[in-house]
Short mmCIF file of C-alpha atoms in Angstrom, two decimals:
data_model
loop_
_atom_site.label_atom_id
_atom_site.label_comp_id
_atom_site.label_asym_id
_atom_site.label_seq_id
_atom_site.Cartn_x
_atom_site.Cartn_y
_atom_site.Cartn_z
CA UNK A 1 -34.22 135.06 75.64
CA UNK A 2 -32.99 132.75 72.98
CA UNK A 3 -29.23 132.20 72.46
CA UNK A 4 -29.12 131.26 68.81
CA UNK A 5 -26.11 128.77 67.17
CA UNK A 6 -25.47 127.70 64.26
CA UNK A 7 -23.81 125.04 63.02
CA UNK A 8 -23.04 123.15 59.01
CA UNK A 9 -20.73 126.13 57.72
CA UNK A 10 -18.01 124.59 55.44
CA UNK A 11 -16.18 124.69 52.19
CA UNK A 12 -17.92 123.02 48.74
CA UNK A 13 -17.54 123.14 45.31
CA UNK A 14 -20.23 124.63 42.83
CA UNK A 15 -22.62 122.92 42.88
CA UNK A 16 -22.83 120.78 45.66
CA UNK A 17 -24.80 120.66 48.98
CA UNK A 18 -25.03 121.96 52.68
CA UNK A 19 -27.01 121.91 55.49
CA UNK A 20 -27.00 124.52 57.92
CA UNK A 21 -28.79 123.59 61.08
CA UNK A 22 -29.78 126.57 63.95
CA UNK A 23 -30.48 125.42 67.64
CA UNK A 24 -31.29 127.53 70.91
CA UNK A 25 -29.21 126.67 73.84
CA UNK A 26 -31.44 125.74 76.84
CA UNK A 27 -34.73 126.37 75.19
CA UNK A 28 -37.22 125.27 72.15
CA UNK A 29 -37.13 127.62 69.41
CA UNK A 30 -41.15 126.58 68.62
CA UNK A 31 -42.19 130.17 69.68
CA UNK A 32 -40.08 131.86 67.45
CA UNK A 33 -40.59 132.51 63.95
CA UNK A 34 -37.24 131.55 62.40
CA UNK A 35 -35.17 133.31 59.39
CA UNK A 36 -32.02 132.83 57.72
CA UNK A 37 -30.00 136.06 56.82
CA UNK A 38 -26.54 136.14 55.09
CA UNK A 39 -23.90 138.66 54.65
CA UNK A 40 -20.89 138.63 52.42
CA UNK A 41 -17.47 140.72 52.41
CA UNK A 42 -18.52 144.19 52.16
CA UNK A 43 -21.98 143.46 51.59
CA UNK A 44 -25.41 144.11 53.66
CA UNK A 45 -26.63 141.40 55.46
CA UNK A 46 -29.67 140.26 53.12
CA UNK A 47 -32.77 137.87 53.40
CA UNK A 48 -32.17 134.18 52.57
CA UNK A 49 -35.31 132.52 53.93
CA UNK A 50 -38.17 131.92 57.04
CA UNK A 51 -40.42 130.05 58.15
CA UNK A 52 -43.45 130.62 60.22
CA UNK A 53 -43.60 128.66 63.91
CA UNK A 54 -45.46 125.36 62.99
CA UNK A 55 -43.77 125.10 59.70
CA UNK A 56 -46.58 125.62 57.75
CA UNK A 57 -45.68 128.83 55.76
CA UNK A 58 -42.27 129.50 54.10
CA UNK A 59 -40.48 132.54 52.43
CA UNK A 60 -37.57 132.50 49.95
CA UNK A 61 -35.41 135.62 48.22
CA UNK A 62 -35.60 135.37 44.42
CA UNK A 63 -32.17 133.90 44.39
CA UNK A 64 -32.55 131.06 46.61
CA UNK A 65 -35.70 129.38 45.24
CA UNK A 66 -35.51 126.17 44.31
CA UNK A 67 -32.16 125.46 45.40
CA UNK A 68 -32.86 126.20 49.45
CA UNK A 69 -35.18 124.56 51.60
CA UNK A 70 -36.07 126.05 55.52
CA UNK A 71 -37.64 123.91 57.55
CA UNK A 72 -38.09 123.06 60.93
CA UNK A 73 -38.49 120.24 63.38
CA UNK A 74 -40.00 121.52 66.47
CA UNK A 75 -40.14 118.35 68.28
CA UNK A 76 -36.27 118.51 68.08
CA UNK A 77 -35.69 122.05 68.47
CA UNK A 78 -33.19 122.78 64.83
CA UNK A 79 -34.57 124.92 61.97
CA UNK A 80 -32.42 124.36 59.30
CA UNK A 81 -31.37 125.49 55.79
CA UNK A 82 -30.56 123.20 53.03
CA UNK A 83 -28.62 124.51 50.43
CA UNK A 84 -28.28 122.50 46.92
CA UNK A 85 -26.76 123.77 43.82
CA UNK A 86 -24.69 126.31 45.53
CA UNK A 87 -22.74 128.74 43.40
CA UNK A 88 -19.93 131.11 44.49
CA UNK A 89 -21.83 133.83 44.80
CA UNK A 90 -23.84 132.17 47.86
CA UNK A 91 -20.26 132.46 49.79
CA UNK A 92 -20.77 134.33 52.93
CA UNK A 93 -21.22 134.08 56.38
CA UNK A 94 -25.35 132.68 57.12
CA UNK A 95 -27.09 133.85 60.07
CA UNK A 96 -29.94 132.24 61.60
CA UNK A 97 -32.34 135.01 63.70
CA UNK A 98 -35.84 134.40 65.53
CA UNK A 99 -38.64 136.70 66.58
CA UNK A 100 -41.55 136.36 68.69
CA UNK A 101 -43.12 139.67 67.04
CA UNK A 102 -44.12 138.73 63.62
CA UNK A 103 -46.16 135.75 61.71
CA UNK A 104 -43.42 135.64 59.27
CA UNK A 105 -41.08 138.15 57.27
CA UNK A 106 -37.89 139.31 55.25
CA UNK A 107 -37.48 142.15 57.22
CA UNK A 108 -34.03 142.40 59.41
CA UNK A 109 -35.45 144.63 61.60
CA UNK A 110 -38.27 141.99 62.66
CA UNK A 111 -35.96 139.47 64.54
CA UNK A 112 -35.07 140.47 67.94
CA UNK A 113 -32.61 137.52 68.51
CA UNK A 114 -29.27 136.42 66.32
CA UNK A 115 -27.29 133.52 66.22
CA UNK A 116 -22.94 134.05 65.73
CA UNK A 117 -23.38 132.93 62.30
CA UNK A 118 -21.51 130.65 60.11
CA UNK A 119 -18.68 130.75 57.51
CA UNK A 120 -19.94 129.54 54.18
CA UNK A 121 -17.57 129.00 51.26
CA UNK A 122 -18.62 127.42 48.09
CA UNK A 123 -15.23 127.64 45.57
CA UNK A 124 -15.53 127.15 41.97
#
């Protein structure tokens, strides 16, 4: 079972740049198809981005394209999520979650296993 963390949360201002990365403790997370959720104050959690297990075959919400990039280094073990142009409105906490189940999808309920999530803030 994989024990998801993330790490790269922080403060920015509009438009500048994170990177969130999104390791498994103990294990390689090359099994897993890989997604990035996030959920702001009194907001569902919602679909950000995956990626299937080689790395071959991405997935972005509407609102993210062309400013986020998943990607994954399997060698390593991180999937990450780089964020450019952020904007206020992506302030929220970002989740990373894998699944064994699926090729690749946008669907919460796919992703059996969920990292603690971290805090991003992007001010104005």
């Amino acid at each position: 079972q994989a024990q998801l963390v993330e790490s790269g949360g922080g403060l920015v201002q509009a438009g500048g740049s994170l990177r969130l990365s999104c390791a498994a403790s103990g294990r390689t997370l090359s099994s897993y198809v890989m997604g990035w959720f996030r959920q702001a104050p009194g907001k569902e959690r919602e679909f950000v981005a995956t990626i299937d297990r080689i790395g071959d075959n991405t997935y972005y919400a509407n609102f993210v394209k062309g400013r986020f990039t998943i990607s994954r280094d399997n060698a390593k073990n991180p999937v990450y999520l780089q964020m450019n142009s952020l904007k206020p409105e992506d302030t929220a906490v970002y989740y990373c979650a894998g699944s064994m189940r699926v090729s690749i999808s946008a669907r919460r309920e796919s992703y059996d296993y969920w990292g603690q999530g971290t805090q991003v803030t992007v001010s104005l």
